[in-house]
Amino acid sequence: MTISIKGIAVSRGIAIGRAYKLERGQPDIHEACITDAEIENEIQRLEHALKIARAQLNKIQEKIPHSTPLDIAAFIDTHLLMMDDPALTEAPTQLIRTKKCNAEWALKLQLDSLVEVFDQMNDAYLKTRKDDVIHVVNRILRILLEEDMPAQEDIQTLHTKIIIADDLTPADIVMLHHQGIAGFITESGGPLSHTAILARSLKLPAIVGIHNAKRYLQNNDHIIIDGEQGTVLIDANKEIEADYKNRQQAYQDYYSSLNKLKDKPSITLDQVPIHLLANAELPEDMQTLHDYNIDGIGLYRTEFLFMNRDTLPDENEQYETYMAMVSTMQGRPVTIRTLDLGADKPLKNIKNEDCPTNPALGLRAIRLCLNNPELFRPQLRAILRASAKGQVRMMIPMLSNTQEIHQVFKILDDVKRELRQQGHAFDDHMQIGGMIEIPAAAISSYLFAKHLDFLSIGTNDLIQYTLAIDRIDEEVNYLYSPCHPSVLRLIHQVIKAGKRARIPVAMCGEMAGDPVYTRLLLGLGLREFSMQANTILEVKDVITHSRIDNLRKAGLAILQSEHAEEALSKIEMMNKKIH
Ligand code: PEP
Ligand code: MG
């Protein structure tokens, strides 16, 4: 009999294979007291384990595909940095000496005290850092206990298997993907986790949030996972399996057919051109951008230049970085977003001793910049100087009122005067746009549109603020929905405001890169989409098979939905129609 279990679908595609349970509960530590004579030996064991752990992560890093979002690559960097932190190197060594305990016990004692510190914090971002520390320490412990992930030689063990685990880190996913797994299921996690984003980027079918998955599923069970519906089928009969095999083949055919679209124009069947731009985080991203023949950069997140380092990049370093982007884009627009630090993207150098209770509602993004001219002015100078060499557009994040726009203009005028006096060239007509990611900004976008050259809708934050759900809090993930009627109405309002003021409106949040919403957004009037480069071809495919004339009415009807589920089922119907 076929048994079916439901979880949260996070990465599309069908996987069919045998279950493999990754038994990695808490490492089982043997707490042993040691003699004076054994101390040096234990310290050496610890150092050796740290060395192997670093080597493992370095190897994993080499396997990260080019198309992986760079903040995920940075996530593995963070784990590497932690392995060099005195809290994980010197402190356990001291414990071995003073408490005369074995290396694993010393690490465990140190982990317990670090976890205690994290638990006293009130900050969601720092709480996710606690998970990082646990992941890093567990990796070292498993090496000490010689019970790490199946070794490289064991590739056959995992090849074509569907992994069942309580939790998987992005580093695990890179390694498991390399070993040829067919897909994975985890007991915890949500659609916005780094693991889920990475699975989508690797096109690895995945379902998360199936509590007790390891109890329901046994090693070697024959299972099918449907990463679109979030269903797991156990012991499916022959007809069902044949049906899924056909769907699996259809996915594969679809992905390989997308390559043909690379050099095709992004234009609808009724000849409306749609601009497809990419989001970029680091200059290295430019490499992959060329693979997709994009119209430009719609969002360059400059904060990644500032994070994970001890000193701030000065004006020249910023200028060089922006220039590298501008010259690779060869005349196509590069939209440089001013610093969006704070909340989920904190900076070491900015004082955060008084960590606010709600960092997402605190001094972040443009608020932080207006409060820290010494941080903001060098960036404005660097952006302006880069504007002399190409089509640079500047974008302000997290605007909540028009006074902030005027404050920015005032500083900008001052910086321009300074640059002129110093003989630096810049584009005096550089376009200035604003991100609409706070409901207040969406509601008054007609006011913002009077002062700005373009608007860009940041749905990641707009959804978080509209629905009052922390985007990194797993407990409320289930409420995060781009289809909530209020979110859809706000989006429509911004598009209309741009149209009335005759300025372009783009979207650069994750929603812009999800082909499920492409037709709806076209119907609501969106003409510029900016997304992770590796989703561009899927979105282009939808665009080239759509007729805007047929989508307007349906788009407006979806705004009338009573709840997100109703909107989604209407969107699905809209997507099934031929045009
Ligand atoms: C957004 O909020 O939608 C956005 C694109 O910005 P970020 O994800 O960097 O906050
Ligand atoms: Mg944002």
PDB file of C-alpha atoms in Angstrom, residues 174-365:
ATOM      1  CA  VAL A 174      27.280  20.757  -1.162  1.00  0.00           C
ATOM      2  CA  MET A 175      29.024  17.560  -0.148  1.00  0.00           C
ATOM      3  CA  LEU A 176      25.976  15.316  -0.498  1.00  0.00           C
ATOM      4  CA  HIS A 177      25.192  16.779  -3.909  1.00  0.00           C
ATOM      5  CA  HIS A 178      28.733  16.028  -4.948  1.00  0.00           C
ATOM      6  CA  GLN A 179      28.211  12.425  -3.884  1.00  0.00           C
ATOM      7  CA  GLY A 180      25.271  12.155  -6.247  1.00  0.00           C
ATOM      8  CA  ILE A 181      22.263  12.047  -3.923  1.00  0.00           C
ATOM      9  CA  ALA A 182      18.856  12.253  -5.607  1.00  0.00           C
ATOM     10  CA  GLY A 183      17.174  14.537  -3.065  1.00  0.00           C
ATOM     11  CA  PHE A 184      16.668  15.043   0.643  1.00  0.00           C
ATOM     12  CA  ILE A 185      14.116  15.276   3.441  1.00  0.00           C
ATOM     13  CA  THR A 186      14.748  16.979   6.768  1.00  0.00           C
ATOM     14  CA  GLU A 187      12.774  17.071   9.970  1.00  0.00           C
ATOM     15  CA  SER A 188      13.441  20.762  10.611  1.00  0.00           C
ATOM     16  CA  GLY A 189      13.989  23.829   8.426  1.00  0.00           C
ATOM     17  CA  GLY A 190      11.902  26.149   6.309  1.00  0.00           C
ATOM     18  CA  PRO A 191      11.711  27.579   2.777  1.00  0.00           C
ATOM     19  CA  LEU A 192      13.937  30.583   3.513  1.00  0.00           C
ATOM     20  CA  SER A 193      16.801  28.698   5.148  1.00  0.00           C
ATOM     21  CA  HIS A 194      20.172  28.767   3.436  1.00  0.00           C
ATOM     22  CA  THR A 195      19.889  25.007   2.994  1.00  0.00           C
ATOM     23  CA  ALA A 196      16.616  25.422   1.061  1.00  0.00           C
ATOM     24  CA  ILE A 197      17.999  28.225  -1.128  1.00  0.00           C
ATOM     25  CA  LEU A 198      21.044  26.106  -1.885  1.00  0.00           C
ATOM     26  CA  ALA A 199      18.893  23.084  -2.796  1.00  0.00           C
ATOM     27  CA  ARG A 200      16.957  25.223  -5.287  1.00  0.00           C
ATOM     28  CA  SER A 201      20.161  26.569  -6.712  1.00  0.00           C
ATOM     29  CA  LEU A 202      21.469  22.993  -7.196  1.00  0.00           C
ATOM     30  CA  LYS A 203      18.088  21.820  -8.543  1.00  0.00           C
ATOM     31  CA  LEU A 204      18.010  19.134  -5.857  1.00  0.00           C
ATOM     32  CA  PRO A 205      14.420  18.055  -5.005  1.00  0.00           C
ATOM     33  CA  ALA A 206      13.878  18.676  -1.298  1.00  0.00           C
ATOM     34  CA  ILE A 207      11.216  18.630   1.386  1.00  0.00           C
ATOM     35  CA  VAL A 208      11.739  20.027   4.880  1.00  0.00           C
ATOM     36  CA  GLY A 209       9.758  20.182   8.097  1.00  0.00           C
ATOM     37  CA  ILE A 210       8.603  16.560   8.237  1.00  0.00           C
ATOM     38  CA  HIS A 211       8.745  16.031  11.972  1.00  0.00           C
ATOM     39  CA  ASN A 212       9.573  12.439  12.856  1.00  0.00           C
ATOM     40  CA  ALA A 213      10.630  11.682   9.250  1.00  0.00           C
ATOM     41  CA  LYS A 214      13.317   9.428  10.666  1.00  0.00           C
ATOM     42  CA  ARG A 215      10.653   7.442  12.517  1.00  0.00           C
ATOM     43  CA  TYR A 216       8.307   7.055   9.528  1.00  0.00           C
ATOM     44  CA  LEU A 217      11.019   6.205   7.018  1.00  0.00           C
ATOM     45  CA  GLN A 218      13.389   3.285   7.205  1.00  0.00           C
ATOM     46  CA  ASN A 219      16.726   2.751   5.490  1.00  0.00           C
ATOM     47  CA  ASN A 220      16.226   1.293   2.027  1.00  0.00           C
ATOM     48  CA  ASP A 221      12.526   2.183   1.828  1.00  0.00           C
ATOM     49  CA  HIS A 222      11.641   2.856  -1.792  1.00  0.00           C
ATOM     50  CA  ILE A 223      10.437   6.458  -1.845  1.00  0.00           C
ATOM     51  CA  ILE A 224       9.396   9.200  -4.214  1.00  0.00           C
ATOM     52  CA  ILE A 225       9.672  12.856  -3.292  1.00  0.00           C
ATOM     53  CA  ASP A 226       7.719  15.523  -5.082  1.00  0.00           C
ATOM     54  CA  GLY A 227       9.560  18.773  -4.386  1.00  0.00           C
ATOM     55  CA  GLU A 228       6.759  20.847  -5.842  1.00  0.00           C
ATOM     56  CA  GLN A 229       3.881  19.492  -3.757  1.00  0.00           C
ATOM     57  CA  GLY A 230       5.936  18.624  -0.684  1.00  0.00           C
ATOM     58  CA  THR A 231       4.822  14.967  -0.705  1.00  0.00           C
ATOM     59  CA  VAL A 232       6.779  11.829   0.082  1.00  0.00           C
ATOM     60  CA  LEU A 233       5.376   8.530  -1.191  1.00  0.00           C
ATOM     61  CA  ILE A 234       6.512   5.269   0.353  1.00  0.00           C
ATOM     62  CA  ASP A 235       6.191   1.989  -1.580  1.00  0.00           C
ATOM     63  CA  ALA A 236       4.252   3.544  -4.446  1.00  0.00           C
ATOM     64  CA  ASN A 237       2.651   1.032  -6.825  1.00  0.00           C
ATOM     65  CA  LYS A 238       3.925   0.561 -10.380  1.00  0.00           C
ATOM     66  CA  GLU A 239       1.413   2.921 -12.032  1.00  0.00           C
ATOM     67  CA  ILE A 240       2.111   5.760  -9.600  1.00  0.00           C
ATOM     68  CA  GLU A 241       5.844   5.286  -9.984  1.00  0.00           C
ATOM     69  CA  ALA A 242       5.557   5.302 -13.788  1.00  0.00           C
ATOM     70  CA  ASP A 243       3.612   8.529 -13.578  1.00  0.00           C
ATOM     71  CA  TYR A 244       6.309  10.164 -11.422  1.00  0.00           C
ATOM     72  CA  LYS A 245       9.049   8.854 -13.738  1.00  0.00           C
ATOM     73  CA  ASN A 246       7.324  10.666 -16.615  1.00  0.00           C
ATOM     74  CA  ARG A 247       7.153  13.843 -14.581  1.00  0.00           C
ATOM     75  CA  GLN A 248      10.806  13.475 -13.641  1.00  0.00           C
ATOM     76  CA  GLN A 249      11.727  13.127 -17.312  1.00  0.00           C
ATOM     77  CA  ALA A 250       9.600  16.184 -18.126  1.00  0.00           C
ATOM     78  CA  TYR A 251      11.558  18.253 -15.550  1.00  0.00           C
ATOM     79  CA  GLN A 252      14.866  17.109 -17.019  1.00  0.00           C
ATOM     80  CA  ASP A 253      13.741  17.891 -20.579  1.00  0.00           C
ATOM     81  CA  TYR A 254      12.507  21.257 -19.421  1.00  0.00           C
ATOM     82  CA  TYR A 255      15.785  22.258 -17.761  1.00  0.00           C
ATOM     83  CA  SER A 256      17.879  21.193 -20.735  1.00  0.00           C
ATOM     84  CA  SER A 257      15.568  23.062 -23.126  1.00  0.00           C
ATOM     85  CA  LEU A 258      16.085  26.304 -21.191  1.00  0.00           C
ATOM     86  CA  ASN A 259      19.638  26.755 -22.491  1.00  0.00           C
ATOM     87  CA  LYS A 260      18.242  27.541 -25.909  1.00  0.00           C
ATOM     88  CA  LEU A 261      16.600  30.640 -24.447  1.00  0.00           C
ATOM     89  CA  LYS A 262      19.874  32.252 -23.444  1.00  0.00           C
ATOM     90  CA  ASP A 263      20.280  34.350 -26.581  1.00  0.00           C
ATOM     91  CA  LYS A 264      16.562  34.845 -27.264  1.00  0.00           C
ATOM     92  CA  PRO A 265      15.062  38.271 -26.470  1.00  0.00           C
ATOM     93  CA  SER A 266      12.900  38.551 -23.388  1.00  0.00           C
ATOM     94  CA  ILE A 267       9.660  39.552 -25.031  1.00  0.00           C
ATOM     95  CA  THR A 268       6.051  38.440 -24.575  1.00  0.00           C
ATOM     96  CA  LEU A 269       3.921  36.912 -27.353  1.00  0.00           C
ATOM     97  CA  ASP A 270       2.262  40.305 -27.790  1.00  0.00           C
ATOM     98  CA  GLN A 271       5.674  41.922 -28.239  1.00  0.00           C
ATOM     99  CA  VAL A 272       6.091  43.624 -24.852  1.00  0.00           C
ATOM    100  CA  PRO A 273       9.793  43.686 -23.906  1.00  0.00           C
ATOM    101  CA  ILE A 274      10.499  42.653 -20.312  1.00  0.00           C
ATOM    102  CA  HIS A 275      13.798  43.581 -18.680  1.00  0.00           C
ATOM    103  CA  LEU A 276      15.567  40.737 -16.924  1.00  0.00           C
ATOM    104  CA  LEU A 277      18.366  41.790 -14.625  1.00  0.00           C
ATOM    105  CA  ALA A 278      20.464  39.957 -12.080  1.00  0.00           C
ATOM    106  CA  ASN A 279      21.072  40.386  -8.370  1.00  0.00           C
ATOM    107  CA  ALA A 280      24.744  40.364  -7.444  1.00  0.00           C
ATOM    108  CA  GLU A 281      26.556  40.223  -4.151  1.00  0.00           C
ATOM    109  CA  LEU A 282      30.249  40.145  -4.949  1.00  0.00           C
ATOM    110  CA  PRO A 283      32.274  41.021  -8.063  1.00  0.00           C
ATOM    111  CA  GLU A 284      32.914  37.286  -8.533  1.00  0.00           C
ATOM    112  CA  ASP A 285      29.209  36.959  -9.369  1.00  0.00           C
ATOM    113  CA  MET A 286      29.887  38.721 -12.647  1.00  0.00           C
ATOM    114  CA  GLN A 287      31.478  35.545 -14.015  1.00  0.00           C
ATOM    115  CA  THR A 288      28.207  33.665 -14.013  1.00  0.00           C
ATOM    116  CA  LEU A 289      26.140  36.640 -15.100  1.00  0.00           C
ATOM    117  CA  HIS A 290      27.626  36.385 -18.570  1.00  0.00           C
ATOM    118  CA  ASP A 291      26.192  32.863 -18.863  1.00  0.00           C
ATOM    119  CA  TYR A 292      22.678  34.279 -18.846  1.00  0.00           C
ATOM    120  CA  ASN A 293      22.962  37.253 -21.188  1.00  0.00           C
ATOM    121  CA  ILE A 294      21.320  39.665 -18.753  1.00  0.00           C
ATOM    122  CA  ASP A 295      20.134  43.246 -19.304  1.00  0.00           C
ATOM    123  CA  GLY A 296      22.118  44.570 -16.356  1.00  0.00           C
ATOM    124  CA  ILE A 297      22.426  44.383 -12.568  1.00  0.00           C
ATOM    125  CA  GLY A 298      19.151  45.253 -10.870  1.00  0.00           C
ATOM    126  CA  LEU A 299      20.484  44.929  -7.325  1.00  0.00           C
ATOM    127  CA  TYR A 300      24.087  44.977  -6.201  1.00  0.00           C
ATOM    128  CA  ARG A 301      24.087  44.286  -2.461  1.00  0.00           C
ATOM    129  CA  THR A 302      27.137  46.329  -1.379  1.00  0.00           C
ATOM    130  CA  GLU A 303      26.961  45.185   2.245  1.00  0.00           C
ATOM    131  CA  PHE A 304      28.752  41.924   1.397  1.00  0.00           C
ATOM    132  CA  LEU A 305      31.864  44.010   0.772  1.00  0.00           C
ATOM    133  CA  PHE A 306      31.658  45.167   4.403  1.00  0.00           C
ATOM    134  CA  MET A 307      30.828  41.909   6.173  1.00  0.00           C
ATOM    135  CA  ASN A 308      33.121  39.182   7.536  1.00  0.00           C
ATOM    136  CA  ARG A 309      36.141  41.460   7.923  1.00  0.00           C
ATOM    137  CA  ASP A 310      37.745  43.529  10.664  1.00  0.00           C
ATOM    138  CA  THR A 311      38.230  46.844   8.881  1.00  0.00           C
ATOM    139  CA  LEU A 312      35.857  48.841   6.694  1.00  0.00           C
ATOM    140  CA  PRO A 313      36.621  49.087   2.978  1.00  0.00           C
ATOM    141  CA  ASP A 314      37.758  52.649   2.221  1.00  0.00           C
ATOM    142  CA  GLU A 315      36.469  54.821  -0.626  1.00  0.00           C
ATOM    143  CA  ASN A 316      39.085  53.564  -3.053  1.00  0.00           C
ATOM    144  CA  GLU A 317      38.463  49.905  -2.382  1.00  0.00           C
ATOM    145  CA  GLN A 318      34.744  50.517  -2.912  1.00  0.00           C
ATOM    146  CA  TYR A 319      35.419  52.513  -6.081  1.00  0.00           C
ATOM    147  CA  GLU A 320      37.610  49.728  -7.517  1.00  0.00           C
ATOM    148  CA  THR A 321      34.949  47.130  -6.737  1.00  0.00           C
ATOM    149  CA  TYR A 322      32.134  49.146  -8.329  1.00  0.00           C
ATOM    150  CA  MET A 323      34.342  49.918 -11.305  1.00  0.00           C
ATOM    151  CA  ALA A 324      35.018  46.205 -11.858  1.00  0.00           C
ATOM    152  CA  MET A 325      31.245  45.683 -12.112  1.00  0.00           C
ATOM    153  CA  VAL A 326      30.683  48.682 -14.321  1.00  0.00           C
ATOM    154  CA  SER A 327      33.359  47.677 -16.790  1.00  0.00           C
ATOM    155  CA  THR A 328      32.189  44.045 -17.059  1.00  0.00           C
ATOM    156  CA  MET A 329      28.649  45.210 -17.713  1.00  0.00           C
ATOM    157  CA  GLN A 330      29.845  47.205 -20.730  1.00  0.00           C
ATOM    158  CA  GLY A 331      27.282  49.983 -20.759  1.00  0.00           C
ATOM    159  CA  ARG A 332      24.414  47.992 -19.270  1.00  0.00           C
ATOM    160  CA  PRO A 333      22.966  49.430 -16.034  1.00  0.00           C
ATOM    161  CA  VAL A 334      24.510  48.548 -12.683  1.00  0.00           C
ATOM    162  CA  THR A 335      22.158  49.345  -9.809  1.00  0.00           C
ATOM    163  CA  ILE A 336      24.295  49.871  -6.728  1.00  0.00           C
ATOM    164  CA  ARG A 337      22.308  49.700  -3.516  1.00  0.00           C
ATOM    165  CA  THR A 338      23.706  51.800  -0.692  1.00  0.00           C
ATOM    166  CA  LEU A 339      24.566  49.880   2.462  1.00  0.00           C
ATOM    167  CA  ASP A 340      21.784  47.703   3.807  1.00  0.00           C
ATOM    168  CA  LEU A 341      23.503  46.714   7.036  1.00  0.00           C
ATOM    169  CA  GLY A 342      21.850  45.891  10.331  1.00  0.00           C
ATOM    170  CA  ALA A 343      19.243  43.289  11.338  1.00  0.00           C
ATOM    171  CA  ASP A 344      20.108  40.048   9.508  1.00  0.00           C
ATOM    172  CA  LYS A 345      23.302  41.619   8.105  1.00  0.00           C
ATOM    173  CA  PRO A 346      25.217  43.004  11.112  1.00  0.00           C
ATOM    174  CA  LEU A 347      28.641  44.601  10.930  1.00  0.00           C
ATOM    175  CA  LYS A 348      31.463  43.830  13.331  1.00  0.00           C
ATOM    176  CA  ASN A 349      32.747  47.403  13.355  1.00  0.00           C
ATOM    177  CA  ILE A 350      29.494  49.170  14.143  1.00  0.00           C
ATOM    178  CA  LYS A 351      28.820  49.295  17.827  1.00  0.00           C
ATOM    179  CA  ASN A 352      26.100  46.848  18.698  1.00  0.00           C
ATOM    180  CA  GLU A 353      26.621  46.399  22.410  1.00  0.00           C
ATOM    181  CA  ASP A 354      23.125  47.654  23.011  1.00  0.00           C
ATOM    182  CA  CYS A 355      21.644  45.039  20.769  1.00  0.00           C
ATOM    183  CA  PRO A 356      18.045  46.151  20.169  1.00  0.00           C
ATOM    184  CA  THR A 357      15.187  43.752  20.836  1.00  0.00           C
ATOM    185  CA  ASN A 358      13.885  44.132  17.268  1.00  0.00           C
ATOM    186  CA  PRO A 359      16.871  44.750  14.996  1.00  0.00           C
ATOM    187  CA  ALA A 360      14.690  44.440  11.867  1.00  0.00           C
ATOM    188  CA  LEU A 361      12.753  47.460  13.099  1.00  0.00           C
ATOM    189  CA  GLY A 362      15.832  49.303  14.256  1.00  0.00           C
ATOM    190  CA  LEU A 363      18.715  51.337  12.972  1.00  0.00           C
ATOM    191  CA  ARG A 364      19.382  49.511   9.709  1.00  0.00           C
ATOM    192  CA  ALA A 365      19.961  50.313   6.037  1.00  0.00           C
TER     193      ALA A 365
END
